[in-house]
PDB file of C-alpha atoms in Angstrom:
ATOM      1  CA  MET A   1     -57.747  58.409 140.205  1.00 47.00           C
ATOM      2  CA  SER A   2     -58.395  60.954 143.640  1.00 57.00           C
ATOM      3  CA  ARG A   3     -61.779  60.528 144.915  1.00 75.00           C
ATOM      4  CA  LYS A   4     -63.093  64.038 143.935  1.00 93.00           C
ATOM      5  CA  ILE A   5     -66.363  63.447 142.718  1.00 97.00           C
ATOM      6  CA  ALA A   6     -69.208  65.727 141.109  1.00 97.00           C
ATOM      7  CA  PHE A   7     -72.594  63.456 140.910  1.00 98.00           C
ATOM      8  CA  LEU A   8     -75.207  65.268 138.019  1.00 98.00           C
ATOM      9  CA  ALA A   9     -78.492  63.949 138.141  1.00 97.00           C
ATOM     10  CA  SER A  10     -81.607  64.313 135.294  1.00 96.00           C
ATOM     11  CA  GLU A  11     -85.104  65.619 137.186  1.00 93.00           C
ATOM     12  CA  THR A  12     -86.929  62.105 136.540  1.00 94.00           C
ATOM     13  CA  GLU A  13     -87.337  60.659 140.384  1.00 95.00           C
ATOM     14  CA  ILE A  14     -84.906  58.098 140.434  1.00 95.00           C
ATOM     15  CA  ALA A  15     -82.087  59.792 139.101  1.00 96.00           C
ATOM     16  CA  SER A  16     -83.312  62.258 141.950  1.00 96.00           C
ATOM     17  CA  ALA A  17     -83.106  59.438 144.473  1.00 96.00           C
ATOM     18  CA  ALA A  18     -79.304  58.094 143.033  1.00 96.00           C
ATOM     19  CA  LEU A  19     -78.469  61.180 143.944  1.00 97.00           C
ATOM     20  CA  ALA A  20     -79.409  61.973 147.314  1.00 96.00           C
ATOM     21  CA  GLU A  21     -78.180  58.086 147.730  1.00 96.00           C
ATOM     22  CA  LEU A  22     -74.644  58.729 146.472  1.00 96.00           C
ATOM     23  CA  SER A  23     -74.066  62.498 147.801  1.00 94.00           C
ATOM     24  CA  THR A  24     -74.598  60.823 151.540  1.00 93.00           C
ATOM     25  CA  ARG A  25     -71.748  57.278 150.466  1.00 93.00           C
ATOM     26  CA  TYR A  26     -69.508  59.774 148.555  1.00 94.00           C
ATOM     27  CA  ASP A  27     -68.195  63.352 148.350  1.00 88.00           C
ATOM     28  CA  ASN A  28     -69.510  65.574 146.301  1.00 94.00           C
ATOM     29  CA  VAL A  29     -67.915  68.712 144.742  1.00 95.00           C
ATOM     30  CA  ALA A  30     -67.783  71.123 141.471  1.00 96.00           C
ATOM     31  CA  PRO A  31     -67.300  70.218 138.636  1.00 97.00           C
ATOM     32  CA  GLU A  32     -65.087  72.256 138.359  1.00 96.00           C
ATOM     33  CA  ALA A  33     -62.942  70.865 141.064  1.00 95.00           C
ATOM     34  CA  ALA A  34     -63.786  67.813 140.034  1.00 96.00           C
ATOM     35  CA  ASP A  35     -61.409  64.586 138.991  1.00 95.00           C
ATOM     36  CA  VAL A  36     -64.971  62.134 137.190  1.00 97.00           C
ATOM     37  CA  ILE A  37     -68.396  63.684 136.741  1.00 98.00           C
ATOM     38  CA  VAL A  38     -71.179  60.749 137.502  1.00 98.00           C
ATOM     39  CA  ALA A  39     -73.884  61.558 135.085  1.00 98.00           C
ATOM     40  CA  LEU A  40     -77.160  60.300 136.748  1.00 98.00           C
ATOM     41  CA  GLY A  41     -79.905  59.625 133.550  1.00 96.00           C
ATOM     42  CA  GLY A  42     -80.369  58.050 130.301  1.00 93.00           C
ATOM     43  CA  ASP A  43     -79.016  58.454 127.253  1.00 91.00           C
ATOM     44  CA  GLY A  44     -80.165  61.704 126.332  1.00 91.00           C
ATOM     45  CA  PHE A  45     -79.091  63.394 129.998  1.00 95.00           C
ATOM     46  CA  MET A  46     -75.250  61.255 129.755  1.00 94.00           C
ATOM     47  CA  LEU A  47     -74.897  63.911 126.623  1.00 94.00           C
ATOM     48  CA  HIS A  48     -76.293  66.907 127.836  1.00 95.00           C
ATOM     49  CA  VAL A  49     -73.777  66.918 130.434  1.00 97.00           C
ATOM     50  CA  LEU A  50     -71.263  65.894 127.489  1.00 96.00           C
ATOM     51  CA  HIS A  51     -71.997  69.114 125.885  1.00 95.00           C
ATOM     52  CA  THR A  52     -72.020  71.232 129.047  1.00 95.00           C
ATOM     53  CA  THR A  53     -68.821  70.184 130.687  1.00 96.00           C
ATOM     54  CA  GLN A  54     -66.846  69.864 127.406  1.00 94.00           C
ATOM     55  CA  GLU A  55     -64.555  72.471 128.617  1.00 94.00           C
ATOM     56  CA  LEU A  56     -63.590  70.648 131.064  1.00 96.00           C
ATOM     57  CA  PRO A  57     -60.292  68.179 131.809  1.00 94.00           C
ATOM     58  CA  ALA A  58     -63.078  65.654 133.993  1.00 96.00           C
ATOM     59  CA  PRO A  59     -63.621  62.314 132.285  1.00 97.00           C
ATOM     60  CA  VAL A  60     -68.058  61.496 132.721  1.00 97.00           C
ATOM     61  CA  TYR A  61     -69.031  58.173 134.145  1.00 97.00           C
ATOM     62  CA  GLY A  62     -72.723  58.089 133.762  1.00 96.00           C
ATOM     63  CA  MET A  63     -74.261  55.748 135.595  1.00 97.00           C
ATOM     64  CA  ASN A  64     -77.667  54.562 134.006  1.00 95.00           C
ATOM     65  CA  CYS A  65     -81.652  55.720 135.272  1.00 94.00           C
ATOM     66  CA  GLY A  66     -83.686  55.683 132.763  1.00 84.00           C
ATOM     67  CA  THR A  67     -84.410  53.541 129.534  1.00 80.00           C
ATOM     68  CA  VAL A  68     -82.170  52.535 126.695  1.00 75.00           C
ATOM     69  CA  GLY A  69     -78.751  53.535 128.761  1.00 80.00           C
ATOM     70  CA  PHE A  70     -76.109  52.754 126.029  1.00 83.00           C
ATOM     71  CA  LEU A  71     -73.812  55.349 126.916  1.00 88.00           C
ATOM     72  CA  MET A  72     -74.310  54.514 130.465  1.00 92.00           C
ATOM     73  CA  ASN A  73     -73.462  51.951 133.044  1.00 94.00           C
ATOM     74  CA  GLU A  74     -75.480  50.203 135.915  1.00 93.00           C
ATOM     75  CA  TYR A  75     -76.747  51.317 137.675  1.00 95.00           C
ATOM     76  CA  VAL A  76     -74.979  50.515 140.944  1.00 94.00           C
ATOM     77  CA  ALA A  77     -73.871  52.461 145.076  1.00 94.00           C
ATOM     78  CA  ASP A  78     -71.342  49.252 146.122  1.00 95.00           C
ATOM     79  CA  GLY A  79     -68.070  49.937 144.954  1.00 94.00           C
ATOM     80  CA  LEU A  80     -67.588  52.720 142.971  1.00 96.00           C
ATOM     81  CA  ILE A  81     -64.367  53.936 143.657  1.00 95.00           C
ATOM     82  CA  GLU A  82     -62.937  51.098 142.474  1.00 95.00           C
ATOM     83  CA  ARG A  83     -65.248  50.823 139.557  1.00 95.00           C
ATOM     84  CA  LEU A  84     -63.850  54.321 138.562  1.00 96.00           C
ATOM     85  CA  ILE A  85     -60.850  53.361 139.704  1.00 94.00           C
ATOM     86  CA  ALA A  86     -60.625  49.726 136.899  1.00 95.00           C
ATOM     87  CA  ALA A  87     -63.091  52.185 134.666  1.00 95.00           C
ATOM     88  CA  GLU A  88     -61.787  51.860 130.593  1.00 92.00           C
ATOM     89  CA  GLU A  89     -62.017  55.357 129.352  1.00 93.00           C
ATOM     90  CA  GLU A  90     -63.185  55.892 125.263  1.00 89.00           C
ATOM     91  CA  VAL A  91     -62.436  59.656 123.035  1.00 92.00           C
ATOM     92  CA  ILE A  92     -64.735  60.866 121.272  1.00 92.00           C
ATOM     93  CA  ASN A  93     -65.350  64.084 117.861  1.00 95.00           C
ATOM     94  CA  PRO A  94     -67.959  65.734 118.394  1.00 96.00           C
ATOM     95  CA  LEU A  95     -69.567  67.237 115.038  1.00 98.00           C
ATOM     96  CA  ALA A  96     -69.791  70.688 113.546  1.00 98.00           C
ATOM     97  CA  MET A  97     -72.873  72.386 112.089  1.00 98.00           C
ATOM     98  CA  ARG A  98     -73.128  75.530 111.172  1.00 98.00           C
ATOM     99  CA  ALA A  99     -76.935  75.705 109.449  1.00 98.00           C
ATOM    100  CA  GLU A 100     -77.219  78.953 107.153  1.00 98.00           C
ATOM    101  CA  CYS A 101     -81.489  79.947 107.468  1.00 98.00           C
ATOM    102  CA  THR A 102     -84.248  81.030 105.030  1.00 96.00           C
ATOM    103  CA  ASP A 103     -83.310  84.844 106.983  1.00 96.00           C
ATOM    104  CA  GLY A 104     -79.968  84.929 106.542  1.00 97.00           C
ATOM    105  CA  SER A 105     -78.902  84.307 110.283  1.00 98.00           C
ATOM    106  CA  VAL A 106     -77.371  81.000 110.387  1.00 98.00           C
ATOM    107  CA  PHE A 107     -76.683  78.587 114.093  1.00 98.00           C
ATOM    108  CA  GLU A 108     -74.100  77.120 114.838  1.00 98.00           C
ATOM    109  CA  ALA A 109     -73.713  73.492 117.121  1.00 97.00           C
ATOM    110  CA  LEU A 110     -72.060  70.669 117.164  1.00 97.00           C
ATOM    111  CA  ALA A 111     -73.887  66.922 118.072  1.00 97.00           C
ATOM    112  CA  ILE A 112     -72.196  64.225 119.331  1.00 95.00           C
ATOM    113  CA  ASN A 113     -74.336  61.403 118.116  1.00 95.00           C
ATOM    114  CA  GLU A 114     -75.961  62.320 114.578  1.00 97.00           C
ATOM    115  CA  VAL A 115     -76.654  66.719 112.769  1.00 98.00           C
ATOM    116  CA  SER A 116     -80.093  64.782 111.150  1.00 98.00           C
ATOM    117  CA  LEU A 117     -82.866  67.540 108.608  1.00 98.00           C
ATOM    118  CA  LEU A 118     -85.888  67.119 107.853  1.00 98.00           C
ATOM    119  CA  ARG A 119     -88.377  68.597 106.141  1.00 97.00           C
ATOM    120  CA  ALA A 120     -91.049  71.238 107.967  1.00 97.00           C
ATOM    121  CA  GLY A 121     -93.694  70.124 106.587  1.00 94.00           C
ATOM    122  CA  PRO A 122     -96.197  67.683 104.704  1.00 95.00           C
ATOM    123  CA  GLN A 123     -93.359  67.981 101.072  1.00 96.00           C
ATOM    124  CA  ALA A 124     -90.298  65.920 101.329  1.00 97.00           C
ATOM    125  CA  ALA A 125     -87.958  67.644 101.475  1.00 98.00           C
ATOM    126  CA  LYS A 126     -85.234  68.408  98.330  1.00 98.00           C
ATOM    127  CA  LEU A 127     -81.519  67.486  99.940  1.00 98.00           C
ATOM    128  CA  GLN A 128     -78.168  68.287  96.597  1.00 98.00           C
ATOM    129  CA  ILE A 129     -75.284  66.836  98.957  1.00 98.00           C
ATOM    130  CA  SER A 130     -71.688  67.659  98.231  1.00 98.00           C
ATOM    131  CA  VAL A 131     -68.957  66.577  99.855  1.00 98.00           C
ATOM    132  CA  ASP A 132     -65.837  68.764 100.095  1.00 98.00           C
ATOM    133  CA  GLY A 133     -66.928  70.870  98.377  1.00 98.00           C
ATOM    134  CA  ARG A 134     -68.198  68.296  95.436  1.00 98.00           C
ATOM    135  CA  VAL A 135     -71.729  67.475  94.389  1.00 98.00           C
ATOM    136  CA  ARG A 136     -72.400  63.812  95.055  1.00 97.00           C
ATOM    137  CA  LEU A 137     -75.689  63.719  94.680  1.00 97.00           C
ATOM    138  CA  ASP A 138     -77.972  66.339  92.208  1.00 97.00           C
ATOM    139  CA  GLU A 139     -81.074  65.738  94.435  1.00 97.00           C
ATOM    140  CA  LEU A 140     -82.685  63.869  97.638  1.00 98.00           C
ATOM    141  CA  VAL A 141     -85.888  63.226  97.375  1.00 97.00           C
ATOM    142  CA  CYS A 142     -86.273  61.997 101.107  1.00 97.00           C
ATOM    143  CA  ASP A 143     -88.115  62.645 104.703  1.00 97.00           C
ATOM    144  CA  GLY A 144     -84.169  63.564 105.385  1.00 97.00           C
ATOM    145  CA  ALA A 145     -81.261  62.399 105.934  1.00 98.00           C
ATOM    146  CA  LEU A 146     -77.923  62.356 108.526  1.00 98.00           C
ATOM    147  CA  VAL A 147     -74.918  62.390 109.134  1.00 98.00           C
ATOM    148  CA  ALA A 148     -73.381  59.816 112.647  1.00 97.00           C
ATOM    149  CA  THR A 149     -70.459  59.279 114.878  1.00 96.00           C
ATOM    150  CA  PRO A 150     -69.848  55.746 115.660  1.00 92.00           C
ATOM    151  CA  ALA A 151     -70.942  56.615 118.857  1.00 89.00           C
ATOM    152  CA  GLY A 152     -74.637  57.618 117.329  1.00 92.00           C
ATOM    153  CA  SER A 153     -74.772  55.019 115.134  1.00 93.00           C
ATOM    154  CA  THR A 154     -76.517  52.777 117.418  1.00 88.00           C
ATOM    155  CA  ALA A 155     -78.967  56.090 117.574  1.00 90.00           C
ATOM    156  CA  TYR A 156     -81.377  57.594 115.297  1.00 93.00           C
ATOM    157  CA  ASN A 157     -79.016  56.090 112.433  1.00 95.00           C
ATOM    158  CA  TYR A 158     -80.088  52.586 112.870  1.00 92.00           C
ATOM    159  CA  SER A 159     -83.341  53.445 113.086  1.00 92.00           C
ATOM    160  CA  ALA A 160     -82.930  54.707 109.017  1.00 94.00           C
ATOM    161  CA  HIS A 161     -81.185  51.060 108.789  1.00 93.00           C
ATOM    162  CA  GLY A 162     -77.586  52.795 108.461  1.00 95.00           C
ATOM    163  CA  PRO A 163     -74.928  51.249 108.997  1.00 93.00           C
ATOM    164  CA  ILE A 164     -73.559  50.506 112.919  1.00 90.00           C
ATOM    165  CA  LEU A 165     -69.157  51.754 112.464  1.00 91.00           C
ATOM    166  CA  PRO A 166     -66.953  50.416 115.046  1.00 86.00           C
ATOM    167  CA  ILE A 167     -65.942  52.853 117.128  1.00 80.00           C
ATOM    168  CA  GLY A 168     -62.444  54.337 116.278  1.00 78.00           C
ATOM    169  CA  SER A 169     -62.641  54.033 112.578  1.00 86.00           C
ATOM    170  CA  ASP A 170     -62.448  57.538 111.436  1.00 91.00           C
ATOM    171  CA  VAL A 171     -65.307  56.845 109.451  1.00 95.00           C
ATOM    172  CA  LEU A 172     -69.124  58.692 109.610  1.00 97.00           C
ATOM    173  CA  ALA A 173     -72.745  57.000 108.382  1.00 97.00           C
ATOM    174  CA  LEU A 174     -74.675  59.175 105.852  1.00 98.00           C
ATOM    175  CA  THR A 175     -77.872  58.382 105.776  1.00 98.00           C
ATOM    176  CA  ALA A 176     -81.703  58.961 104.645  1.00 97.00           C
ATOM    177  CA  MET A 177     -84.924  58.471 105.551  1.00 96.00           C
ATOM    178  CA  SER A 178     -87.133  57.394 104.088  1.00 94.00           C
ATOM    179  CA  ALA A 179     -85.770  58.113 100.556  1.00 94.00           C
ATOM    180  CA  PHE A 180     -88.021  58.597  97.909  1.00 94.00           C
ATOM    181  CA  ARG A 181     -85.738  59.835  94.759  1.00 94.00           C
ATOM    182  CA  PRO A 182     -83.924  57.744  94.012  1.00 95.00           C
ATOM    183  CA  ARG A 183     -85.642  54.973  95.612  1.00 86.00           C
ATOM    184  CA  ARG A 184     -83.781  53.717  98.259  1.00 79.00           C
ATOM    185  CA  TRP A 185     -80.982  55.119  98.452  1.00 89.00           C
ATOM    186  CA  ARG A 186     -78.960  52.735 100.808  1.00 85.00           C
ATOM    187  CA  GLY A 187     -76.538  56.106 102.106  1.00 95.00           C
ATOM    188  CA  ALA A 188     -72.093  56.016 102.252  1.00 97.00           C
ATOM    189  CA  LEU A 189     -69.609  55.906 103.634  1.00 96.00           C
ATOM    190  CA  LEU A 190     -67.388  58.640 104.374  1.00 97.00           C
ATOM    191  CA  PRO A 191     -64.313  59.959 105.789  1.00 96.00           C
ATOM    192  CA  LYS A 192     -64.328  61.314 109.155  1.00 96.00           C
ATOM    193  CA  ALA A 193     -61.528  63.987 107.759  1.00 96.00           C
ATOM    194  CA  ALA A 194     -65.347  65.222 104.679  1.00 98.00           C
ATOM    195  CA  VAL A 195     -67.614  68.565 105.063  1.00 98.00           C
ATOM    196  CA  VAL A 196     -70.556  67.504 104.169  1.00 98.00           C
ATOM    197  CA  ARG A 197     -72.611  69.824 102.948  1.00 98.00           C
ATOM    198  CA  PHE A 198     -76.842  69.868 102.578  1.00 98.00           C
ATOM    199  CA  ASP A 199     -78.544  72.940 100.287  1.00 98.00           C
ATOM    200  CA  VAL A 200     -82.580  72.478 100.266  1.00 98.00           C
ATOM    201  CA  LEU A 201     -84.193  72.716  97.211  1.00 98.00           C
ATOM    202  CA  GLN A 202     -87.532  75.104  96.804  1.00 97.00           C
ATOM    203  CA  ALA A 203     -87.357  75.564 100.801  1.00 96.00           C
ATOM    204  CA  ASP A 204     -90.271  77.798 101.081  1.00 95.00           C
ATOM    205  CA  LYS A 205     -92.600  75.677  99.034  1.00 96.00           C
ATOM    206  CA  ARG A 206     -90.026  71.978 100.774  1.00 97.00           C
ATOM    207  CA  PRO A 207     -89.059  73.753 104.307  1.00 98.00           C
ATOM    208  CA  VAL A 208     -86.285  71.909 105.899  1.00 98.00           C
ATOM    209  CA  MET A 209     -84.891  72.208 110.061  1.00 98.00           C
ATOM    210  CA  ALA A 210     -82.519  70.965 110.901  1.00 98.00           C
ATOM    211  CA  ASP A 211     -81.321  69.449 114.586  1.00 98.00           C
ATOM    212  CA  ALA A 212     -77.782  68.119 116.083  1.00 97.00           C
ATOM    213  CA  ASP A 213     -78.588  66.333 119.150  1.00 94.00           C
ATOM    214  CA  SER A 214     -81.735  68.403 120.213  1.00 90.00           C
ATOM    215  CA  ARG A 215     -80.742  72.199 119.247  1.00 94.00           C
ATOM    216  CA  SER A 216     -82.934  72.442 116.213  1.00 97.00           C
ATOM    217  CA  VAL A 217     -83.091  75.613 113.933  1.00 98.00           C
ATOM    218  CA  ARG A 218     -86.325  75.131 111.242  1.00 97.00           C
ATOM    219  CA  ASP A 219     -86.020  76.935 107.752  1.00 97.00           C
ATOM    220  CA  VAL A 220     -82.637  75.955 106.648  1.00 98.00           C
ATOM    221  CA  VAL A 221     -81.613  76.482 103.193  1.00 98.00           C
ATOM    222  CA  ALA A 222     -78.299  74.843 103.981  1.00 98.00           C
ATOM    223  CA  VAL A 223     -75.543  73.112 106.614  1.00 98.00           C
ATOM    224  CA  GLU A 224     -72.478  72.579 106.523  1.00 98.00           C
ATOM    225  CA  ILE A 225     -70.820  69.811 108.648  1.00 98.00           C
ATOM    226  CA  ARG A 226     -67.497  68.132 110.039  1.00 98.00           C
ATOM    227  CA  SER A 227     -66.150  66.438 112.380  1.00 97.00           C
ATOM    228  CA  ASN A 228     -64.370  69.157 115.276  1.00 97.00           C
ATOM    229  CA  ASP A 229     -61.471  67.016 116.432  1.00 94.00           C
ATOM    230  CA  ALA A 230     -60.587  70.088 118.985  1.00 94.00           C
ATOM    231  CA  ILE A 231     -63.003  68.678 121.845  1.00 95.00           C
ATOM    232  CA  GLN A 232     -62.557  65.080 123.202  1.00 94.00           C
ATOM    233  CA  HIS A 233     -65.425  63.655 124.914  1.00 95.00           C
ATOM    234  CA  ARG A 234     -63.859  60.985 127.392  1.00 95.00           C
ATOM    235  CA  ILE A 235     -66.782  58.435 128.242  1.00 94.00           C
ATOM    236  CA  LEU A 236     -65.731  56.253 131.231  1.00 95.00           C
ATOM    237  CA  PHE A 237     -66.978  52.533 131.059  1.00 93.00           C
ATOM    238  CA  ASP A 238     -66.757  49.323 133.000  1.00 93.00           C
ATOM    239  CA  PRO A 239     -64.291  46.412 132.059  1.00 91.00           C
ATOM    240  CA  GLY A 240     -65.214  44.600 129.070  1.00 83.00           C
ATOM    241  CA  HIS A 241     -68.631  46.825 128.720  1.00 80.00           C
ATOM    242  CA  GLY A 242     -67.025  50.166 126.201  1.00 77.00           C
ATOM    243  CA  LEU A 243     -68.174  51.604 123.192  1.00 76.00           C
ATOM    244  CA  GLU A 244     -66.783  48.975 121.054  1.00 79.00           C
ATOM    245  CA  GLU A 245     -68.556  46.456 123.098  1.00 83.00           C
ATOM    246  CA  ARG A 246     -71.751  47.542 122.648  1.00 77.00           C
ATOM    247  CA  LEU A 247     -71.610  48.013 119.375  1.00 77.00           C
ATOM    248  CA  ILE A 248     -70.610  44.664 118.265  1.00 81.00           C
ATOM    249  CA  ARG A 249     -73.144  43.609 120.559  1.00 80.00           C
ATOM    250  CA  GLU A 250     -75.583  45.578 119.345  1.00 79.00           C
ATOM    251  CA  GLN A 251     -75.357  43.664 115.933  1.00 77.00           C
ATOM    252  CA  PHE A 252     -75.783  41.069 117.366  1.00 81.00           C
ATOM    253  CA  VAL A 253     -79.421  40.757 118.812  1.00 69.00           C
TER     254      VAL A 253
END
């Protein structure tokens, strides 16, 4: 690996200071000219960088200047070139969301972690769930539901009591938030190739919004979700600290 590095930082004070330090110690090139992109921030910024650089060939190495930092490596300014050379690569695919709205418009977005549907009013949402064109649940009454990738299974999905999925398992998690009917529905594990469709019942009375990695759209009537294998996000981790290890470790905390 050559030493052409592009440093990108969030707007926090810590990340800005890290950017100044690293830019002084190492050459900083444009992302288009880089062999590797170093993202300085938290998990939210890492997702932002992955989305905005997905057309570039360079992998992304995150250094934690935020809070949780599940997708990040420890921030250490010394020995960065050596760490990048030794880093292990994980490849993940995003979810593609296609949301139809009450006004007839269509909103499309990609999600590395999850696509979620959330009630947007005081009443619970009513959702019909289909998998590969077959209705699997006639009516789910809930605060919301989501489809998560293995990489995103420890985020919102885990908070909603969904399962942690090993990287490379070719499985998606379908998880409900505060399911009322069916009572305490536990969700489902689906093949990665599955196409999941949510149809919003009584959309005028029970409005629902959809969100793909913090890109949101309101007043949806139907949302279709599928894995997009044509897009590959390459993420670098220090040896022994890759996503596989982190996902296993998280289950024994």
